[in-house]
Coordinates of C-alpha atoms in Angstrom, one line a residue:
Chain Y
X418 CA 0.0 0.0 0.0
X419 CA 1.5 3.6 -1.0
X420 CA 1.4 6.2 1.2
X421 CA -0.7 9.5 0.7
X422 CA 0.1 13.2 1.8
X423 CA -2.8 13.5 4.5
X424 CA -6.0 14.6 2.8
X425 CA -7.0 19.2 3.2
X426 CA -10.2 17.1 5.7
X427 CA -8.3 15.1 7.9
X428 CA -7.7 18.7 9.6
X429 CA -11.2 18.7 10.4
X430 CA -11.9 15.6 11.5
X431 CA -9.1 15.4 14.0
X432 CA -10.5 19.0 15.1
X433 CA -14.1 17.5 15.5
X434 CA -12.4 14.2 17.8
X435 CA -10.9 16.7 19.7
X436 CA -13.4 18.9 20.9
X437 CA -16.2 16.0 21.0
X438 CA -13.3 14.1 23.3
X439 CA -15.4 14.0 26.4
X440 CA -18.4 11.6 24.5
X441 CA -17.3 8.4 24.3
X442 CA -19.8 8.1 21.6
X443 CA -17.3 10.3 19.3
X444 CA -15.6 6.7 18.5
X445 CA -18.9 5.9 16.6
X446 CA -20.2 6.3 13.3
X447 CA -23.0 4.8 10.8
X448 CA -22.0 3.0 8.1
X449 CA -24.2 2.2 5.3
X450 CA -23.7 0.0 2.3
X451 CA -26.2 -1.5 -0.1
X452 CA -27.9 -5.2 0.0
X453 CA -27.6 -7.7 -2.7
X454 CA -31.1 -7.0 -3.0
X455 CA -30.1 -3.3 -3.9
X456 CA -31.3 -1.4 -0.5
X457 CA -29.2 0.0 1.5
X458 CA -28.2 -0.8 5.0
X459 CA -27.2 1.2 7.9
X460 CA -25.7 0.6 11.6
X461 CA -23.4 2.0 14.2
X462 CA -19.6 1.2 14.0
X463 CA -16.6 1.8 15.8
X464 CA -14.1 4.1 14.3
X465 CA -10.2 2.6 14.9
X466 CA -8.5 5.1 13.8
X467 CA -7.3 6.3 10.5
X468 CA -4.4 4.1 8.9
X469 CA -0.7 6.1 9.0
X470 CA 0.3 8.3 6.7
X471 CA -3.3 7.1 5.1
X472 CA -5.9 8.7 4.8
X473 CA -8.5 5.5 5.6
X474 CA -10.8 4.3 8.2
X475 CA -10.0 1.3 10.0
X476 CA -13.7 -0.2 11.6
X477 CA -13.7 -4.0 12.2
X478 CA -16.6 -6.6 11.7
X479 CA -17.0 -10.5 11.7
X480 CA -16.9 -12.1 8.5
X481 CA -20.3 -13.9 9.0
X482 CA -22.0 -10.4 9.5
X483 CA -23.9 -9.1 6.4
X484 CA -22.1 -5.9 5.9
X485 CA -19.6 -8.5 4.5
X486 CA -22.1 -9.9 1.9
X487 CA -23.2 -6.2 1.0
X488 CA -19.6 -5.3 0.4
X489 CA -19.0 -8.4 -1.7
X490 CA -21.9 -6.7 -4.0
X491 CA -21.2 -3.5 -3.7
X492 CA -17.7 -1.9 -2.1
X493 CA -18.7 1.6 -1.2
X494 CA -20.0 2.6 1.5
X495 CA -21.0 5.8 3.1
X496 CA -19.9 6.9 6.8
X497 CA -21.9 9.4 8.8
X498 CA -20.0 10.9 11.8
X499 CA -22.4 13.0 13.7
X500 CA -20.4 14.9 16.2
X501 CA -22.8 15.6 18.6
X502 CA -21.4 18.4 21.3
X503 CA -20.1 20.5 18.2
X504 CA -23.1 20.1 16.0
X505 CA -20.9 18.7 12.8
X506 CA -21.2 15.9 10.4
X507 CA -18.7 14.2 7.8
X508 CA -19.7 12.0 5.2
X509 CA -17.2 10.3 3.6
X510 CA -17.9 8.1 0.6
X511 CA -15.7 5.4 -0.8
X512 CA -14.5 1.9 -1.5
X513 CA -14.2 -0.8 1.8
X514 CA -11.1 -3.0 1.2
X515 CA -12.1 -6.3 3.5
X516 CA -8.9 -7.7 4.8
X517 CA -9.5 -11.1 6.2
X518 CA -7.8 -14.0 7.4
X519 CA -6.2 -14.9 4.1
X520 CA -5.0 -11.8 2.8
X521 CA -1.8 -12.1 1.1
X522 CA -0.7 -8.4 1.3
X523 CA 1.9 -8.3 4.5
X524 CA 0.9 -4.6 5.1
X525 CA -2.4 -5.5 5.4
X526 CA -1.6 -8.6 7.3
X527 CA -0.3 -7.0 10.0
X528 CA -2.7 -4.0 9.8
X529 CA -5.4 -6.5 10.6
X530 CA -3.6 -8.4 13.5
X531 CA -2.5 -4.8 15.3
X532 CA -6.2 -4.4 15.1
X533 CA -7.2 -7.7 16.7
X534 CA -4.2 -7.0 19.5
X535 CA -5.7 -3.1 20.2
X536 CA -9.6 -4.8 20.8
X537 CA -10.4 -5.2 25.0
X538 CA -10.8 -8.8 25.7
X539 CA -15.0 -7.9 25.8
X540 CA -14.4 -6.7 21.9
X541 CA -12.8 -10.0 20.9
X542 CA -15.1 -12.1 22.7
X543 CA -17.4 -11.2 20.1
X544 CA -15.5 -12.6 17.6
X545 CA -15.6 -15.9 19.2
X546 CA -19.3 -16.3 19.8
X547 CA -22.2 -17.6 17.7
X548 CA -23.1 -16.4 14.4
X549 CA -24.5 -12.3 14.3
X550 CA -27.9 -13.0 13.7
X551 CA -28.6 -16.2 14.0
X552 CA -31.6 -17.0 17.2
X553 CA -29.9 -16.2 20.2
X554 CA -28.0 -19.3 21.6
X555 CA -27.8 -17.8 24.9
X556 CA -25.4 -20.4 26.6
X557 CA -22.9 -19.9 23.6
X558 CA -22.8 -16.3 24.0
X559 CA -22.1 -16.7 28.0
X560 CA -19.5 -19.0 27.3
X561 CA -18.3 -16.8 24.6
X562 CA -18.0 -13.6 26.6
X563 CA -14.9 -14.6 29.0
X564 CA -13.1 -16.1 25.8
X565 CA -10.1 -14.6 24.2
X566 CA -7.4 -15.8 21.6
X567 CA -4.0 -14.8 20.8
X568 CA -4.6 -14.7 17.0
X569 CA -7.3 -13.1 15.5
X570 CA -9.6 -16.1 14.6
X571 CA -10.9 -16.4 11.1
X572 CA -14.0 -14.6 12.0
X573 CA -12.3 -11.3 12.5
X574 CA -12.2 -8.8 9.8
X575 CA -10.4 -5.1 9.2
X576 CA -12.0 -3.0 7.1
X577 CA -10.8 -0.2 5.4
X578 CA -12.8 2.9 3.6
X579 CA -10.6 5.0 1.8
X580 CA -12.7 8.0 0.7
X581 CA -13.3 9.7 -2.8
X582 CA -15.5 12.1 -1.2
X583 CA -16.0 13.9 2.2
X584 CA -19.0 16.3 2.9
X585 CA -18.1 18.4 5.6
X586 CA -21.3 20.2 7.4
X587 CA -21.5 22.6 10.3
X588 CA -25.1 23.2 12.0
X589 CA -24.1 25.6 14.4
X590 CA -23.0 28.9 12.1
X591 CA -26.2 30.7 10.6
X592 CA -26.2 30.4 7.7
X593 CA -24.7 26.9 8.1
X594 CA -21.3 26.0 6.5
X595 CA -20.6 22.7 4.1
X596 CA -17.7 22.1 2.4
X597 CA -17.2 18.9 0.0
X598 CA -13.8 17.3 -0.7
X599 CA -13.2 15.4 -3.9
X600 CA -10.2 13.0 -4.4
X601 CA -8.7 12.9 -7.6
X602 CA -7.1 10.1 -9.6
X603 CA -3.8 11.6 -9.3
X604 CA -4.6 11.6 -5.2
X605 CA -4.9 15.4 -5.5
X606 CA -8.1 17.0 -3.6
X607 CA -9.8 20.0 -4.0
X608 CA -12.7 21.5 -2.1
X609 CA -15.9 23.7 -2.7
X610 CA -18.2 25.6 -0.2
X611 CA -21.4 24.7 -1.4
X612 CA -24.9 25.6 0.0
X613 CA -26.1 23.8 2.6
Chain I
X510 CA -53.7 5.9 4.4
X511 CA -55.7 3.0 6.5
X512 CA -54.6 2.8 10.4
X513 CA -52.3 -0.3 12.1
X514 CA -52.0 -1.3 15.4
X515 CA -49.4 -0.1 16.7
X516 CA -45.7 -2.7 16.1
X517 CA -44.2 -4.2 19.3
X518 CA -41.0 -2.4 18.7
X519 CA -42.7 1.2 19.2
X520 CA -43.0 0.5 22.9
X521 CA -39.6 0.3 22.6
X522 CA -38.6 3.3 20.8
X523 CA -40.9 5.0 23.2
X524 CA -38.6 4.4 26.1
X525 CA -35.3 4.9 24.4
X526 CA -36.8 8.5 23.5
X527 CA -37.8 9.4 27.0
X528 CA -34.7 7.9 28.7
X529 CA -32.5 9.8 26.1
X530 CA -34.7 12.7 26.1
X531 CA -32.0 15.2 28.3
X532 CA -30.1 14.8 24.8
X533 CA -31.0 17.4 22.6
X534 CA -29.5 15.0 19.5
X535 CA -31.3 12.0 20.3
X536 CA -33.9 13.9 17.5
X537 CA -31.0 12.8 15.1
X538 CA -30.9 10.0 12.9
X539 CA -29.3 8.4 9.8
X540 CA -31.0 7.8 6.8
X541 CA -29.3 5.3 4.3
X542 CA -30.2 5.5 0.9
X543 CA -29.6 4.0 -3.0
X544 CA -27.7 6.6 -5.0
X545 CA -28.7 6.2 -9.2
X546 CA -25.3 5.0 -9.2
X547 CA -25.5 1.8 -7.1
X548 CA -23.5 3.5 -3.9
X549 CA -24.7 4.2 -1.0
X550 CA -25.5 7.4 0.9
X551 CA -26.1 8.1 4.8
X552 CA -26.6 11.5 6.0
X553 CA -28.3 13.0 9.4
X554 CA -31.7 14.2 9.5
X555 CA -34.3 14.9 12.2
X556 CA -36.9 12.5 13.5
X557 CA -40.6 15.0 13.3
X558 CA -42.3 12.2 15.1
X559 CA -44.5 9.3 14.2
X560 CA -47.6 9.4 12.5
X561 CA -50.3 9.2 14.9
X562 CA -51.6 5.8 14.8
X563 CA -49.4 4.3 12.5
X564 CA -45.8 3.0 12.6
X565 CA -44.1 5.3 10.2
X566 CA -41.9 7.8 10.7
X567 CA -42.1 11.3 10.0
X568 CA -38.8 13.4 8.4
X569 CA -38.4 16.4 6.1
X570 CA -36.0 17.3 3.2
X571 CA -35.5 19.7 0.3
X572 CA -37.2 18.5 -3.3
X573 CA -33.8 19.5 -4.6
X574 CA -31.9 17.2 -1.7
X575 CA -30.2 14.5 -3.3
X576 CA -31.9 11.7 -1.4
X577 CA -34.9 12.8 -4.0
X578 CA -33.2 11.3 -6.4
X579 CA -32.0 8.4 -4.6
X580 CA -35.8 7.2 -3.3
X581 CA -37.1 7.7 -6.6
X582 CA -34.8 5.0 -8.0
X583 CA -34.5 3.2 -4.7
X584 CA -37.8 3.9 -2.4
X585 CA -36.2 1.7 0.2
X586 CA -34.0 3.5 3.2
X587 CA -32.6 2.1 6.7
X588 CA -32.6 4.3 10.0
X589 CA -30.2 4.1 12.3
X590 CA -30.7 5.7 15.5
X591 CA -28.4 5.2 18.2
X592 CA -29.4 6.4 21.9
X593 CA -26.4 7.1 23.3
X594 CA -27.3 7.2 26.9
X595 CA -28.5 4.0 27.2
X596 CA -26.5 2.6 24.4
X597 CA -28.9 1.0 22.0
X598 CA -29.7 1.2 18.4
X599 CA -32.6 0.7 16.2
X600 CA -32.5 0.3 12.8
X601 CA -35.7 0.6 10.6
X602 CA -36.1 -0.4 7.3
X603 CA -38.8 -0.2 4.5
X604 CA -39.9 1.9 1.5
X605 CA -40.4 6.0 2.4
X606 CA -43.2 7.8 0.8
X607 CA -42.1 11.0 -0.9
X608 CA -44.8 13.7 -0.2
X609 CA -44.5 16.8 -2.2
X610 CA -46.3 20.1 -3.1
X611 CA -48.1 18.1 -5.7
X612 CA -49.8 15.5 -3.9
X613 CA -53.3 14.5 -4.1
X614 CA -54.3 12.1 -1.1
X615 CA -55.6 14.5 1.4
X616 CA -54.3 12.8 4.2
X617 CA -50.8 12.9 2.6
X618 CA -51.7 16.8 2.1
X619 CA -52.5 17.3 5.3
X620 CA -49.6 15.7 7.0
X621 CA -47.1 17.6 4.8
X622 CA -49.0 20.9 5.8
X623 CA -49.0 20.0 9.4
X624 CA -45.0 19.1 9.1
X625 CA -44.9 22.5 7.6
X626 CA -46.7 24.2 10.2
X627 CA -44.5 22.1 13.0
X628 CA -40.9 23.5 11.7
X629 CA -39.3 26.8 13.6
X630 CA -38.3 29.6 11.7
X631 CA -34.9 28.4 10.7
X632 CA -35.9 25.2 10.2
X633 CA -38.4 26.8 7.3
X634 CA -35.6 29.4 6.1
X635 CA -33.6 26.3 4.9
X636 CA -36.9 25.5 1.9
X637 CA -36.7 29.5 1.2
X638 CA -32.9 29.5 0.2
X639 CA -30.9 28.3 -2.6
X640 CA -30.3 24.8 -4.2
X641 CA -28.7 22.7 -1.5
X642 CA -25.2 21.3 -2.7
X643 CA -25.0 23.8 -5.1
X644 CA -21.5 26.3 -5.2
X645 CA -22.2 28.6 -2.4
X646 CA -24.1 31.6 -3.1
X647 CA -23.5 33.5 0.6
X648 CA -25.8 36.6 -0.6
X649 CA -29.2 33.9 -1.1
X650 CA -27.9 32.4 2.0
X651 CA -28.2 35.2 4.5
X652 CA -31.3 36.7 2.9
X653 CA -32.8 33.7 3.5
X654 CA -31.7 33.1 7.1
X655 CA -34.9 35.9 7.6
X656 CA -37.6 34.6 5.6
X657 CA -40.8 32.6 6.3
X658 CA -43.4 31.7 4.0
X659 CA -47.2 30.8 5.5
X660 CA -47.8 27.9 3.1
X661 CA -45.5 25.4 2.2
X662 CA -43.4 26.4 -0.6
X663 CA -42.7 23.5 -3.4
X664 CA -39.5 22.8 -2.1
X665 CA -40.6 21.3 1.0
X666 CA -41.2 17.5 1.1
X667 CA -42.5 15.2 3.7
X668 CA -40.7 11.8 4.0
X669 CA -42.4 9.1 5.7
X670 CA -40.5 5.8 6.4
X671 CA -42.7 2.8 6.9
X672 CA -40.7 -0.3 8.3
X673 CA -41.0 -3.7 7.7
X674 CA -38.0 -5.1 9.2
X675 CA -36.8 -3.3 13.2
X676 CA -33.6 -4.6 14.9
X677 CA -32.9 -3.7 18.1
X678 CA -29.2 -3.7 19.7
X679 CA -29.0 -3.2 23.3
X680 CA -24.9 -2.7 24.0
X681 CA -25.2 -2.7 27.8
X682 CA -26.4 -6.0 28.9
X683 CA -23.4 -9.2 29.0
X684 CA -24.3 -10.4 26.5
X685 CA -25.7 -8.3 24.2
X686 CA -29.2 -8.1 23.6
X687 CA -30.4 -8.7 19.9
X688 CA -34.0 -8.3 18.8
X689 CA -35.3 -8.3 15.0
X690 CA -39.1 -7.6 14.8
X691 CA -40.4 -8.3 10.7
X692 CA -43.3 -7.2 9.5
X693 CA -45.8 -9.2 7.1
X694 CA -48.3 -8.5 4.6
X695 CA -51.0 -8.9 7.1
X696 CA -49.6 -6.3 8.9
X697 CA -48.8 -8.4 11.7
X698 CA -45.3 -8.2 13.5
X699 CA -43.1 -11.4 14.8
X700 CA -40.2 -10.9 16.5
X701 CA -37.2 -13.1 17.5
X702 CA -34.2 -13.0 19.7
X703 CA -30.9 -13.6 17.5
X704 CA -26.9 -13.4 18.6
X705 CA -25.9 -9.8 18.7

């Protein structure tokens, strides 16, 4: 993976996380994708942090969840980041790269197993359980929760959004202020106040 | 528009709203979308409250918004509201009526006038301004920012999202709770406990 110069939003962002640092709630965002059916879908995710020297999201999710099958159809997705104690939102659009168990790409590799060693022990339990919507097989999931493992088990997945477009919108100035961000093929960006 | 008993998950929602209710963004949402294009889009938008004696759910937007043009290839959305006080999410999925200036059902009509009626000043300046997403014309903006029109210009739209499928996530418990409630043609609701 080349590196990128660190996109004209990432400013921003790291403003927003800063300020909105007392909500724990700051570490989480919506992520939609579309269905193989072709509607969307939309739930809360944590944000891990942005890759160095990249400019992409690391979130994490099991492999037998259905964002997986959505992003097998479809590999954008949108994030929403509502920063609530500012009054701000980002929406940043772009391809998912799922990096599971049998990637071949070292970076990535190792990408994905620093992520499975940052989780808390309650995070990887997850991972270990029962399959995400299946009917609840509550003594699985008890058993489950005071599991751990070294490795990352085959169920755990990174995933990484690297954005084409960000859509920068503050509520709180009258009349409010949006910017969008648009990534270039040459990795370039420019920006544009647009109305909001 | 024919009444239903109201879904099992609306008690629900109904407890989520008044234990978050000291949070002045637990009025927020995110509303997924199908862009033309295949992609997906997510952005924020305010929850106006649920028709009265029915199940959907009430939002506004701008005819010239670009989730328009996203329902009218793709009527379907997902909701995701997360309640971050108590830590639970519901997402709500199903097909959103557009309601515009040119509607003819006078229920419809009257809904959209009423949601009209219901915004605050600002909330109506945002329908008397210029194209949303367009370059930024700051004149139009602050002129704007002062006006209020009686009757609902043609701008403003009435979005009503009727679901058919309702998870619920509750992140507190050990384990995690996990409820999906699905709708069926009947208009009947079953509901099942699944792995979180």
């Amino acid at each position: 993976m080349d590196t990128h110069p660190l996109a004209p939003w990432r400013g921003l962002v790291a403003r927003a996380q800063h300020r909105n640092r007392s909500k724990r709630h700051t570490r989480y965002l919506q992520l939609a994708t579309v269905r193989p059916d072709g509607t969307p879908a939309n739930r809360t995710v944590v944000f891990r942090g942005f890759v160095d020297e990249r400019n992409d999201l690391r979130m994490v999710t099991d492999r037998r969840s259905q964002k997986i099958d959505d992003l097998a159809h479809q590999p954008w997705a949108e994030a929403c980041w509502y920063f609530t104690k500012t009054r701000e939102q980002f929406r940043l659009r772009g391809p998912v790269r799922v990096v599971t168990a049998s990637v071949a790409d070292e970076a990535a590799k190792a990408l994905r197993d620093q992520a499975w060693q940052a989780l808390s022990q309650s995070g990887q339990a997850a991972f270990l359980g029962p399959c995400p919507g299946d009917a609840r097989q509550e003594a699985a999931l008890r058993e489950a929760a005071g599991a751990h493992a070294e490795q990352a088990p085959d169920t755990f997945c990174l995933l990484l959004l690297h954005p084409w477009q960000v859509d920068h919108l503050e509520l709180r100035p009258t009349p409010q202020a949006r910017t969008v961000f648009a990534r270039h093929e040459d990795g370039t960006w420019t920006q544009e106040a647009v109305n909001p």
